[in-house]
Amino acid sequence: MAAVCLSEAEKLYIVHGVQEDLRVDGRGCEDYRCAEVETDVVSNTSGSARVKLGHTDILVGVKAEMGTPKLEKPDEGYLEFFVDCSANATPEFEGRGGEELGTEIANTLYRVFSSEGSVDLKSLCINPREHCWVLYVDVLLLECGGNLFDAISIAVKAALFNTRIPKVRVLEDEEGSKEIELSDDPYDCIRLNVDDVPCIVTLSKIGYRHVVDATLQEEACSLASLLIAVTSKGALTCMKKIGKGSLDPESIFEMMETGKRVGKALHIALQKILDEEESLGTTRQKVGFLG
Amino acid sequence: MAAVAMRLPVARKAVAPSGSRGDEKHLVAPGDTITTDTGYMRGHGTYVDEEKLIASVAGAVERVNKLVCVKALKTRYNGEVGDIVVGRITEVQQKRWKVETNSRLDSVLLLSSMNLPGGELRRRSAEDELAMRDYLQEGDLISAEVQSVFSDGAVSLHTRSLKYGKLGQGVLVQVSPSLVKRQKTHFHDLPCGASVILGNNGFIWIYPTTEQKDEEAGGFTTNLEPVPLSDREVISRLRNCIVALATQKLMLFDTSILYCYEASLSHQIKDILKPEVMEEIVLETRQRLLDLEG
């Protein structure tokens, strides 16, 4: 990952600051940086979102394609994740440099979305055992400024909220052969219920305390972080430890509590902004990439 | 209490030009024709095509007699002798350190062009060479002066003064080198209670003001005592103010930073980075700077 190199004194300054609940940019331990969320930024996707969190810049596109359901779940559609680390983010990602990180993030996303009920997969089924919608969720890292996982999960949720899947009907003739008919009206589409889609909250242990939304500099001072996927109701769906350091059980519980609390606030803020954007409808001036 | 702020992006507004006194700059984008007159000389940031002088970077046109240059707004650092820079050690080599200074090539700091701890004056021996990593190791920040510029543009630094040397606790902010105003001094003890080093290379170091300058140590021992909370608040506020000024492309020097700091006092430290607050305080700063000029 894009890592920065700091001197011992700089690290010490950050660690002491976290202990006093005043981080380098003036935030407290449980504050997020100001995030910008915009959906529907890529026209040739079913749903897309772009999230900027400080210097972290994420673009997510969701493309719905028709496929066959998996054998073990014949009446459900499924999600596929792919993470692309652009060499624009850091030169280290050039060539195959970003592959490892990309797979790690994609695997995490699979785990986060593996819990039942995060997305209503049954609604993606068209025709049991034969046809279903496959949602290809493509994540593109445009800039790395720390806290990738949280920003990506926010962007994925926003993109899923924005996703519109055309309505199809299955017609069956006398001989039993089936035909799929697409609705003529382009606005006739189904939308996903994203109420239970979890967001990831990363808690980085710095010194004796933990912080959310660590910058690159703060990540360099942290030996271990805990990744928690929280739903809007505060339910914890997935947990993962990253980093080479160890965490003691007591602090893990503390971090889980903080994660749930922050996660709920995160969901409320995200839902509010998504609803606000929705209410503006087509009158809103799109900013996109040139703003 | 957890605070999560999200917003919709807003398109950046074009702020009205500040210069009402008729000193509007000639701004060009890459590919723009600067002049069709053939009597001019081609300087940095320009090229000649079909007898026209064309800009190769985005920035302001500068003319010195017949020489036309374009000074880019966003650029890497081009070293000049006498500049004050802040840099980060990336490599320890034989008799020299490699220093990252935001220029196209890594700068070098020779073992012979620095003060030994204790200010001893002697030839550097093999023992000194072996102890180089004890003085400065990878990741350490230093302030230094540009001693010379090589023909390929690489910079050689020196720290032969007690002003320069290893930096201790504080915060580094990176901005474009073109935003740092050239001044007599780049070390400032601001009256708000912190000090800044405005490196010509766009690296800005903010650190707590120390009462007594430790003379005999020669700047190689770092104070690892925790910085008091009051100093931290000032440093964080200054940091956010400098980030705000840099995003709104205002020149950075002691007065502009101080005015911005004063304008920001009515806001919480973490709120300074919100776009609307940022715009407000930077506009106030600009107005005060214009009033100052008269």
PDB file of C-alpha atoms in Angstrom, chain B:
ATOM      1  CA  MET B   1     -18.777  12.105  20.182  1.00  0.00           C
ATOM      2  CA  ALA B   2     -18.477  10.853  16.649  1.00  0.00           C
ATOM      3  CA  ALA B   3     -18.845  13.468  13.953  1.00  0.00           C
ATOM      4  CA  VAL B   4     -19.407  12.418  10.380  1.00  0.00           C
ATOM      5  CA  ALA B   5     -19.941  15.156   7.817  1.00  0.00           C
ATOM      6  CA  MET B   6     -20.898  14.338   4.258  1.00  0.00           C
ATOM      7  CA  ARG B   7     -21.798  16.657   1.454  1.00  0.00           C
ATOM      8  CA  LEU B   8     -22.432  16.815  -2.235  1.00  0.00           C
ATOM      9  CA  PRO B   9     -19.509  18.113  -4.235  1.00  0.00           C
ATOM     10  CA  VAL B  10     -19.867  21.636  -5.529  1.00  0.00           C
ATOM     11  CA  ALA B  11     -18.265  22.942  -8.661  1.00  0.00           C
ATOM     12  CA  ARG B  12     -15.439  25.315  -7.878  1.00  0.00           C
ATOM     13  CA  LYS B  13     -16.413  28.888  -8.420  1.00  0.00           C
ATOM     14  CA  ALA B  14     -14.127  31.253 -10.215  1.00  0.00           C
ATOM     15  CA  VAL B  15     -13.209  33.827  -7.600  1.00  0.00           C
ATOM     16  CA  ALA B  16     -13.026  37.356  -8.942  1.00  0.00           C
ATOM     17  CA  PRO B  17      -9.472  38.471  -9.708  1.00  0.00           C
ATOM     18  CA  SER B  18      -7.826  40.097  -6.727  1.00  0.00           C
ATOM     19  CA  GLY B  19      -5.797  42.675  -8.555  1.00  0.00           C
ATOM     20  CA  SER B  20      -7.964  45.749  -9.060  1.00  0.00           C
ATOM     21  CA  ARG B  21      -4.907  47.909  -9.521  1.00  0.00           C
ATOM     22  CA  GLY B  22      -4.257  46.967 -13.114  1.00  0.00           C
ATOM     23  CA  ASP B  23      -1.497  44.454 -12.453  1.00  0.00           C
ATOM     24  CA  GLU B  24      -3.394  41.585 -13.969  1.00  0.00           C
ATOM     25  CA  LYS B  25      -1.101  38.730 -14.835  1.00  0.00           C
ATOM     26  CA  HIS B  26      -0.841  37.327 -18.322  1.00  0.00           C
ATOM     27  CA  LEU B  27      -2.003  33.753 -17.741  1.00  0.00           C
ATOM     28  CA  VAL B  28      -1.542  30.972 -20.255  1.00  0.00           C
ATOM     29  CA  ALA B  29      -2.443  27.324 -20.633  1.00  0.00           C
ATOM     30  CA  PRO B  30      -0.208  24.765 -22.366  1.00  0.00           C
ATOM     31  CA  GLY B  31      -0.419  25.336 -26.127  1.00  0.00           C
ATOM     32  CA  ASP B  32      -1.466  28.966 -25.867  1.00  0.00           C
ATOM     33  CA  THR B  33       0.386  31.360 -28.103  1.00  0.00           C
ATOM     34  CA  ILE B  34       2.277  33.904 -26.016  1.00  0.00           C
ATOM     35  CA  THR B  35       3.476  36.050 -28.859  1.00  0.00           C
ATOM     36  CA  THR B  36       3.917  35.860 -32.622  1.00  0.00           C
ATOM     37  CA  ASP B  37       6.691  38.429 -32.488  1.00  0.00           C
ATOM     38  CA  THR B  38       9.993  36.736 -33.394  1.00  0.00           C
ATOM     39  CA  GLY B  39      12.100  39.246 -31.504  1.00  0.00           C
ATOM     40  CA  TYR B  40      11.771  37.446 -28.187  1.00  0.00           C
ATOM     41  CA  MET B  41      13.989  34.836 -26.595  1.00  0.00           C
ATOM     42  CA  ARG B  42      12.623  31.472 -25.551  1.00  0.00           C
ATOM     43  CA  GLY B  43      12.754  30.919 -21.751  1.00  0.00           C
ATOM     44  CA  HIS B  44      11.596  28.152 -19.434  1.00  0.00           C
ATOM     45  CA  GLY B  45       8.101  26.812 -20.007  1.00  0.00           C
ATOM     46  CA  THR B  46       7.932  27.888 -23.650  1.00  0.00           C
ATOM     47  CA  TYR B  47       8.734  26.505 -27.064  1.00  0.00           C
ATOM     48  CA  VAL B  48       8.787  27.823 -30.613  1.00  0.00           C
ATOM     49  CA  ASP B  49       6.551  26.368 -33.272  1.00  0.00           C
ATOM     50  CA  GLU B  50       5.990  27.910 -36.681  1.00  0.00           C
ATOM     51  CA  GLU B  51       7.750  31.097 -35.550  1.00  0.00           C
ATOM     52  CA  LYS B  52       5.299  31.512 -32.659  1.00  0.00           C
ATOM     53  CA  LEU B  53       6.220  31.401 -29.002  1.00  0.00           C
ATOM     54  CA  ILE B  54       3.972  28.870 -27.281  1.00  0.00           C
ATOM     55  CA  ALA B  55       3.539  28.007 -23.602  1.00  0.00           C
ATOM     56  CA  SER B  56       4.329  24.455 -22.525  1.00  0.00           C
ATOM     57  CA  VAL B  57       3.016  24.792 -18.950  1.00  0.00           C
ATOM     58  CA  ALA B  58       0.060  26.531 -17.297  1.00  0.00           C
ATOM     59  CA  GLY B  59       1.049  29.651 -15.407  1.00  0.00           C
ATOM     60  CA  ALA B  60       1.934  33.297 -15.541  1.00  0.00           C
ATOM     61  CA  VAL B  61       4.080  34.858 -18.259  1.00  0.00           C
ATOM     62  CA  GLU B  62       7.149  36.699 -17.027  1.00  0.00           C
ATOM     63  CA  ARG B  63       9.288  38.927 -19.181  1.00  0.00           C
ATOM     64  CA  VAL B  64      12.811  40.077 -18.487  1.00  0.00           C
ATOM     65  CA  ASN B  65      13.785  42.380 -21.348  1.00  0.00           C
ATOM     66  CA  LYS B  66      13.698  40.053 -24.364  1.00  0.00           C
ATOM     67  CA  LEU B  67      13.451  36.818 -22.411  1.00  0.00           C
ATOM     68  CA  VAL B  68       9.994  35.317 -22.015  1.00  0.00           C
ATOM     69  CA  CYS B  69       9.355  32.592 -19.407  1.00  0.00           C
ATOM     70  CA  VAL B  70       6.211  30.963 -18.095  1.00  0.00           C
ATOM     71  CA  LYS B  71       6.221  30.351 -14.368  1.00  0.00           C
ATOM     72  CA  ALA B  72       4.086  27.313 -13.661  1.00  0.00           C
ATOM     73  CA  LEU B  73       1.617  27.309 -10.783  1.00  0.00           C
ATOM     74  CA  LYS B  74       1.992  23.621 -10.083  1.00  0.00           C
ATOM     75  CA  THR B  75       5.525  22.472 -10.438  1.00  0.00           C
ATOM     76  CA  ARG B  76       8.383  20.571  -8.928  1.00  0.00           C
ATOM     77  CA  TYR B  77      11.026  22.501  -7.068  1.00  0.00           C
ATOM     78  CA  ASN B  78      13.779  24.073  -9.136  1.00  0.00           C
ATOM     79  CA  GLY B  79      16.682  24.717  -6.806  1.00  0.00           C
ATOM     80  CA  GLU B  80      18.447  28.041  -6.601  1.00  0.00           C
ATOM     81  CA  VAL B  81      21.539  28.790  -4.550  1.00  0.00           C
ATOM     82  CA  GLY B  82      20.653  30.284  -1.171  1.00  0.00           C
ATOM     83  CA  ASP B  83      17.163  28.842  -0.952  1.00  0.00           C
ATOM     84  CA  ILE B  84      15.947  27.469   2.355  1.00  0.00           C
ATOM     85  CA  VAL B  85      14.497  23.994   1.953  1.00  0.00           C
ATOM     86  CA  VAL B  86      12.929  21.396   4.182  1.00  0.00           C
ATOM     87  CA  GLY B  87      13.611  17.844   3.092  1.00  0.00           C
ATOM     88  CA  ARG B  88      13.324  14.246   4.120  1.00  0.00           C
ATOM     89  CA  ILE B  89      16.255  11.815   4.179  1.00  0.00           C
ATOM     90  CA  THR B  90      15.585   8.911   1.829  1.00  0.00           C
ATOM     91  CA  GLU B  91      18.942   7.174   1.719  1.00  0.00           C
ATOM     92  CA  VAL B  92      22.216   7.052   3.612  1.00  0.00           C
ATOM     93  CA  GLN B  93      25.162   6.582   1.302  1.00  0.00           C
ATOM     94  CA  GLN B  94      28.928   6.862   1.575  1.00  0.00           C
ATOM     95  CA  LYS B  95      29.815  10.369   2.719  1.00  0.00           C
ATOM     96  CA  ARG B  96      26.383  11.708   1.802  1.00  0.00           C
ATOM     97  CA  TRP B  97      22.661  11.550   2.370  1.00  0.00           C
ATOM     98  CA  LYS B  98      20.015  11.591  -0.315  1.00  0.00           C
ATOM     99  CA  VAL B  99      17.260  14.055   0.508  1.00  0.00           C
ATOM    100  CA  GLU B 100      13.753  14.249  -0.917  1.00  0.00           C
ATOM    101  CA  THR B 101      13.008  17.904  -1.573  1.00  0.00           C
ATOM    102  CA  ASN B 102      10.183  17.721  -4.113  1.00  0.00           C
ATOM    103  CA  SER B 103      12.602  18.409  -6.961  1.00  0.00           C
ATOM    104  CA  ARG B 104      12.950  16.238 -10.024  1.00  0.00           C
ATOM    105  CA  LEU B 105      16.076  14.559  -8.702  1.00  0.00           C
ATOM    106  CA  ASP B 106      16.906  13.726  -5.105  1.00  0.00           C
ATOM    107  CA  SER B 107      19.112  16.319  -3.463  1.00  0.00           C
ATOM    108  CA  VAL B 108      22.363  15.446  -1.723  1.00  0.00           C
ATOM    109  CA  LEU B 109      23.685  16.497   1.638  1.00  0.00           C
ATOM    110  CA  LEU B 110      27.402  15.799   1.939  1.00  0.00           C
ATOM    111  CA  LEU B 111      28.845  14.711   5.260  1.00  0.00           C
ATOM    112  CA  SER B 112      31.431  17.448   4.862  1.00  0.00           C
ATOM    113  CA  SER B 113      28.797  20.154   4.431  1.00  0.00           C
ATOM    114  CA  MET B 114      27.208  19.756   7.808  1.00  0.00           C
ATOM    115  CA  ASN B 115      28.191  20.708  11.332  1.00  0.00           C
ATOM    116  CA  LEU B 116      29.348  17.838  13.477  1.00  0.00           C
ATOM    117  CA  PRO B 117      27.523  17.458  16.794  1.00  0.00           C
ATOM    118  CA  GLY B 118      29.156  19.771  19.281  1.00  0.00           C
ATOM    119  CA  GLY B 119      30.269  22.047  16.492  1.00  0.00           C
ATOM    120  CA  GLU B 120      33.678  20.432  16.201  1.00  0.00           C
ATOM    121  CA  LEU B 121      35.705  21.644  13.253  1.00  0.00           C
ATOM    122  CA  ARG B 122      37.857  18.947  11.694  1.00  0.00           C
ATOM    123  CA  ARG B 123      38.194  16.711   8.701  1.00  0.00           C
ATOM    124  CA  ARG B 124      35.564  14.007   8.505  1.00  0.00           C
ATOM    125  CA  SER B 125      37.132  10.661   9.347  1.00  0.00           C
ATOM    126  CA  ALA B 126      36.084   7.115   8.594  1.00  0.00           C
ATOM    127  CA  GLU B 127      34.480   6.944  12.062  1.00  0.00           C
ATOM    128  CA  ASP B 128      32.225   9.834  11.126  1.00  0.00           C
ATOM    129  CA  GLU B 129      31.224   7.974   8.015  1.00  0.00           C
ATOM    130  CA  LEU B 130      30.257   4.950  10.083  1.00  0.00           C
ATOM    131  CA  ALA B 131      28.241   7.094  12.476  1.00  0.00           C
ATOM    132  CA  MET B 132      26.266   8.809   9.726  1.00  0.00           C
ATOM    133  CA  ARG B 133      23.067   6.965  10.508  1.00  0.00           C
ATOM    134  CA  ASP B 134      23.324   8.139  14.124  1.00  0.00           C
ATOM    135  CA  TYR B 135      23.186  11.741  12.924  1.00  0.00           C
ATOM    136  CA  LEU B 136      20.440  11.404  10.335  1.00  0.00           C
ATOM    137  CA  GLN B 137      18.558   8.299   9.353  1.00  0.00           C
ATOM    138  CA  GLU B 138      15.961   7.501   6.714  1.00  0.00           C
ATOM    139  CA  GLY B 139      12.734   9.397   7.254  1.00  0.00           C
ATOM    140  CA  ASP B 140      14.288  12.222   9.259  1.00  0.00           C
ATOM    141  CA  LEU B 141      13.377  15.750   8.312  1.00  0.00           C
ATOM    142  CA  ILE B 142      15.993  18.457   7.960  1.00  0.00           C
ATOM    143  CA  SER B 143      16.074  22.120   7.152  1.00  0.00           C
ATOM    144  CA  ALA B 144      18.955  23.168   4.967  1.00  0.00           C
ATOM    145  CA  GLU B 145      20.206  25.750   2.506  1.00  0.00           C
ATOM    146  CA  VAL B 146      20.972  25.139  -1.142  1.00  0.00           C
ATOM    147  CA  GLN B 147      24.733  25.258  -1.586  1.00  0.00           C
ATOM    148  CA  SER B 148      24.953  24.603  -5.289  1.00  0.00           C
ATOM    149  CA  VAL B 149      22.955  23.348  -8.211  1.00  0.00           C
ATOM    150  CA  PHE B 150      24.432  20.725 -10.520  1.00  0.00           C
ATOM    151  CA  SER B 151      24.130  20.911 -14.275  1.00  0.00           C
ATOM    152  CA  ASP B 152      21.326  18.310 -14.311  1.00  0.00           C
ATOM    153  CA  GLY B 153      19.274  20.375 -11.865  1.00  0.00           C
ATOM    154  CA  ALA B 154      20.054  18.280  -8.793  1.00  0.00           C
ATOM    155  CA  VAL B 155      20.670  20.264  -5.664  1.00  0.00           C
ATOM    156  CA  SER B 156      23.471  20.061  -3.125  1.00  0.00           C
ATOM    157  CA  LEU B 157      22.527  21.164   0.378  1.00  0.00           C
ATOM    158  CA  HIS B 158      24.429  22.354   3.417  1.00  0.00           C
ATOM    159  CA  THR B 159      23.496  22.728   7.072  1.00  0.00           C
ATOM    160  CA  ARG B 160      26.531  24.726   8.217  1.00  0.00           C
ATOM    161  CA  SER B 161      24.661  26.954  10.589  1.00  0.00           C
ATOM    162  CA  LEU B 162      22.885  26.375  13.853  1.00  0.00           C
ATOM    163  CA  LYS B 163      19.681  27.534  12.164  1.00  0.00           C
ATOM    164  CA  TYR B 164      19.635  24.409  10.053  1.00  0.00           C
ATOM    165  CA  GLY B 165      19.694  20.755  10.954  1.00  0.00           C
ATOM    166  CA  LYS B 166      17.440  17.974  12.076  1.00  0.00           C
ATOM    167  CA  LEU B 167      13.837  18.838  12.835  1.00  0.00           C
ATOM    168  CA  GLY B 168      12.065  17.536  15.913  1.00  0.00           C
ATOM    169  CA  GLN B 169       8.386  17.344  16.739  1.00  0.00           C
ATOM    170  CA  GLY B 170       5.937  19.162  14.541  1.00  0.00           C
ATOM    171  CA  VAL B 171       3.833  18.933  11.426  1.00  0.00           C
ATOM    172  CA  LEU B 172       4.827  18.985   7.775  1.00  0.00           C
ATOM    173  CA  VAL B 173       2.541  20.449   5.128  1.00  0.00           C
ATOM    174  CA  GLN B 174       3.350  20.071   1.440  1.00  0.00           C
ATOM    175  CA  VAL B 175       2.263  22.748  -1.002  1.00  0.00           C
ATOM    176  CA  SER B 176       3.308  23.779  -4.480  1.00  0.00           C
ATOM    177  CA  PRO B 177       6.726  25.545  -4.427  1.00  0.00           C
ATOM    178  CA  SER B 178       5.277  28.423  -6.451  1.00  0.00           C
ATOM    179  CA  LEU B 179       3.008  29.339  -3.533  1.00  0.00           C
ATOM    180  CA  VAL B 180       5.864  30.149  -1.171  1.00  0.00           C
ATOM    181  CA  LYS B 181       6.839  33.793  -1.392  1.00  0.00           C
ATOM    182  CA  ARG B 182      10.567  34.535  -1.495  1.00  0.00           C
ATOM    183  CA  GLN B 183      11.581  36.599   1.484  1.00  0.00           C
ATOM    184  CA  LYS B 184      14.590  37.670   3.492  1.00  0.00           C
ATOM    185  CA  THR B 185      13.884  35.086   6.133  1.00  0.00           C
ATOM    186  CA  HIS B 186      11.941  31.876   5.935  1.00  0.00           C
ATOM    187  CA  PHE B 187      12.113  31.090   9.654  1.00  0.00           C
ATOM    188  CA  HIS B 188       9.313  32.760  11.526  1.00  0.00           C
ATOM    189  CA  ASP B 189       8.375  32.719  15.200  1.00  0.00           C
ATOM    190  CA  LEU B 190       4.735  33.701  14.869  1.00  0.00           C
ATOM    191  CA  PRO B 191       3.166  35.706  17.707  1.00  0.00           C
ATOM    192  CA  CYS B 192       0.388  33.122  17.979  1.00  0.00           C
ATOM    193  CA  GLY B 193       2.770  30.786  19.732  1.00  0.00           C
ATOM    194  CA  ALA B 194       4.296  28.523  17.112  1.00  0.00           C
ATOM    195  CA  SER B 195       7.094  28.723  14.572  1.00  0.00           C
ATOM    196  CA  VAL B 196       7.122  27.915  10.902  1.00  0.00           C
ATOM    197  CA  ILE B 197       9.810  27.198   8.362  1.00  0.00           C
ATOM    198  CA  LEU B 198       8.564  28.079   4.902  1.00  0.00           C
ATOM    199  CA  GLY B 199      10.781  25.968   2.675  1.00  0.00           C
ATOM    200  CA  ASN B 200      11.237  27.340  -0.839  1.00  0.00           C
ATOM    201  CA  ASN B 201      10.540  23.832  -2.070  1.00  0.00           C
ATOM    202  CA  GLY B 202       6.967  23.949  -0.776  1.00  0.00           C
ATOM    203  CA  PHE B 203       7.618  21.919   2.360  1.00  0.00           C
ATOM    204  CA  ILE B 204       6.327  23.835   5.352  1.00  0.00           C
ATOM    205  CA  TRP B 205       7.327  22.805   8.834  1.00  0.00           C
ATOM    206  CA  ILE B 206       5.245  23.951  11.800  1.00  0.00           C
ATOM    207  CA  TYR B 207       6.718  23.384  15.248  1.00  0.00           C
ATOM    208  CA  PRO B 208       6.346  24.660  18.791  1.00  0.00           C
ATOM    209  CA  THR B 209       8.530  27.678  19.573  1.00  0.00           C
ATOM    210  CA  THR B 210      11.374  26.784  21.890  1.00  0.00           C
ATOM    211  CA  GLU B 211      12.531  29.288  24.489  1.00  0.00           C
ATOM    212  CA  GLN B 212      16.220  28.630  24.484  1.00  0.00           C
ATOM    213  CA  LYS B 213      17.946  27.472  21.367  1.00  0.00           C
ATOM    214  CA  ASP B 214      20.142  24.543  22.350  1.00  0.00           C
ATOM    215  CA  GLU B 215      23.479  25.818  21.167  1.00  0.00           C
ATOM    216  CA  GLU B 216      25.959  23.161  22.149  1.00  0.00           C
ATOM    217  CA  ALA B 217      24.011  20.166  20.885  1.00  0.00           C
ATOM    218  CA  GLY B 218      24.341  21.412  17.333  1.00  0.00           C
ATOM    219  CA  GLY B 219      20.778  20.417  16.575  1.00  0.00           C
ATOM    220  CA  PHE B 220      21.135  16.647  16.717  1.00  0.00           C
ATOM    221  CA  THR B 221      19.233  15.861  19.876  1.00  0.00           C
ATOM    222  CA  THR B 222      15.489  15.996  19.484  1.00  0.00           C
ATOM    223  CA  ASN B 223      13.225  16.944  22.312  1.00  0.00           C
ATOM    224  CA  LEU B 224      10.901  13.998  22.839  1.00  0.00           C
ATOM    225  CA  GLU B 225       8.852  15.555  25.650  1.00  0.00           C
ATOM    226  CA  PRO B 226       5.122  15.686  24.881  1.00  0.00           C
ATOM    227  CA  VAL B 227       4.061  19.007  23.393  1.00  0.00           C
ATOM    228  CA  PRO B 228       1.455  20.728  25.602  1.00  0.00           C
ATOM    229  CA  LEU B 229      -2.125  20.762  24.372  1.00  0.00           C
ATOM    230  CA  SER B 230      -2.239  24.544  23.984  1.00  0.00           C
ATOM    231  CA  ASP B 231       0.716  24.428  21.582  1.00  0.00           C
ATOM    232  CA  ARG B 232      -0.881  21.559  19.688  1.00  0.00           C
ATOM    233  CA  GLU B 233      -4.042  23.558  19.161  1.00  0.00           C
ATOM    234  CA  VAL B 234      -2.069  26.454  17.703  1.00  0.00           C
ATOM    235  CA  ILE B 235      -0.057  24.117  15.463  1.00  0.00           C
ATOM    236  CA  SER B 236      -3.147  22.288  14.208  1.00  0.00           C
ATOM    237  CA  ARG B 237      -4.909  25.564  13.516  1.00  0.00           C
ATOM    238  CA  LEU B 238      -1.896  26.903  11.645  1.00  0.00           C
ATOM    239  CA  ARG B 239      -1.666  23.692   9.657  1.00  0.00           C
ATOM    240  CA  ASN B 240      -5.289  23.894   8.583  1.00  0.00           C
ATOM    241  CA  CYS B 241      -4.917  27.597   7.749  1.00  0.00           C
ATOM    242  CA  ILE B 242      -1.914  26.866   5.523  1.00  0.00           C
ATOM    243  CA  VAL B 243      -3.836  24.056   3.815  1.00  0.00           C
ATOM    244  CA  ALA B 244      -6.747  26.452   3.292  1.00  0.00           C
ATOM    245  CA  LEU B 245      -4.509  29.171   1.827  1.00  0.00           C
ATOM    246  CA  ALA B 246      -2.811  26.648  -0.439  1.00  0.00           C
ATOM    247  CA  THR B 247      -6.069  25.197  -1.770  1.00  0.00           C
ATOM    248  CA  GLN B 248      -7.307  28.706  -2.545  1.00  0.00           C
ATOM    249  CA  LYS B 249      -3.916  29.499  -4.143  1.00  0.00           C
ATOM    250  CA  LEU B 250      -2.905  32.400  -1.956  1.00  0.00           C
ATOM    251  CA  MET B 251       0.783  33.189  -1.543  1.00  0.00           C
ATOM    252  CA  LEU B 252       2.243  31.930   1.711  1.00  0.00           C
ATOM    253  CA  PHE B 253       4.351  34.234   3.867  1.00  0.00           C
ATOM    254  CA  ASP B 254       4.285  35.231   7.512  1.00  0.00           C
ATOM    255  CA  THR B 255       1.671  37.979   7.194  1.00  0.00           C
ATOM    256  CA  SER B 256      -0.789  35.968   5.099  1.00  0.00           C
ATOM    257  CA  ILE B 257      -0.513  32.998   7.465  1.00  0.00           C
ATOM    258  CA  LEU B 258      -0.991  35.202  10.501  1.00  0.00           C
ATOM    259  CA  TYR B 259      -4.007  37.001   9.013  1.00  0.00           C
ATOM    260  CA  CYS B 260      -5.545  33.687   8.077  1.00  0.00           C
ATOM    261  CA  TYR B 261      -4.908  32.392  11.584  1.00  0.00           C
ATOM    262  CA  GLU B 262      -6.676  35.408  13.069  1.00  0.00           C
ATOM    263  CA  ALA B 263      -9.584  35.065  10.640  1.00  0.00           C
ATOM    264  CA  SER B 264      -9.985  31.426  11.609  1.00  0.00           C
ATOM    265  CA  LEU B 265     -10.213  32.058  15.348  1.00  0.00           C
ATOM    266  CA  SER B 266     -14.013  32.194  15.307  1.00  0.00           C
ATOM    267  CA  HIS B 267     -14.162  28.639  13.961  1.00  0.00           C
ATOM    268  CA  GLN B 268     -13.279  25.303  15.475  1.00  0.00           C
ATOM    269  CA  ILE B 269      -9.972  23.867  14.268  1.00  0.00           C
ATOM    270  CA  LYS B 270     -11.470  20.929  12.414  1.00  0.00           C
ATOM    271  CA  ASP B 271     -14.092  23.132  10.736  1.00  0.00           C
ATOM    272  CA  ILE B 272     -11.444  25.190   8.940  1.00  0.00           C
ATOM    273  CA  LEU B 273     -11.119  22.495   6.290  1.00  0.00           C
ATOM    274  CA  LYS B 274     -14.806  22.646   5.353  1.00  0.00           C
ATOM    275  CA  PRO B 275     -14.985  24.253   1.912  1.00  0.00           C
ATOM    276  CA  GLU B 276     -17.327  27.104   2.865  1.00  0.00           C
ATOM    277  CA  VAL B 277     -15.337  28.051   5.974  1.00  0.00           C
ATOM    278  CA  MET B 278     -12.136  27.793   3.992  1.00  0.00           C
ATOM    279  CA  GLU B 279     -13.473  30.212   1.400  1.00  0.00           C
ATOM    280  CA  GLU B 280     -14.713  32.634   4.028  1.00  0.00           C
ATOM    281  CA  ILE B 281     -11.471  32.920   5.957  1.00  0.00           C
ATOM    282  CA  VAL B 282      -9.328  33.077   2.844  1.00  0.00           C
ATOM    283  CA  LEU B 283     -11.458  35.901   1.444  1.00  0.00           C
ATOM    284  CA  GLU B 284     -11.105  37.756   4.730  1.00  0.00           C
ATOM    285  CA  THR B 285      -7.354  37.218   4.663  1.00  0.00           C
ATOM    286  CA  ARG B 286      -7.126  38.488   1.111  1.00  0.00           C
ATOM    287  CA  GLN B 287      -9.111  41.578   1.938  1.00  0.00           C
ATOM    288  CA  ARG B 288      -6.811  42.394   4.835  1.00  0.00           C
ATOM    289  CA  LEU B 289      -3.752  41.871   2.679  1.00  0.00           C
ATOM    290  CA  LEU B 290      -5.160  44.229   0.050  1.00  0.00           C
ATOM    291  CA  ASP B 291      -5.906  46.828   2.744  1.00  0.00           C
ATOM    292  CA  LEU B 292      -2.347  46.491   3.983  1.00  0.00           C
ATOM    293  CA  GLU B 293      -0.961  47.233   0.540  1.00  0.00           C
ATOM    294  CA  GLY B 294      -3.263  50.226   0.357  1.00  0.00           C
TER     295      GLY B 294
END
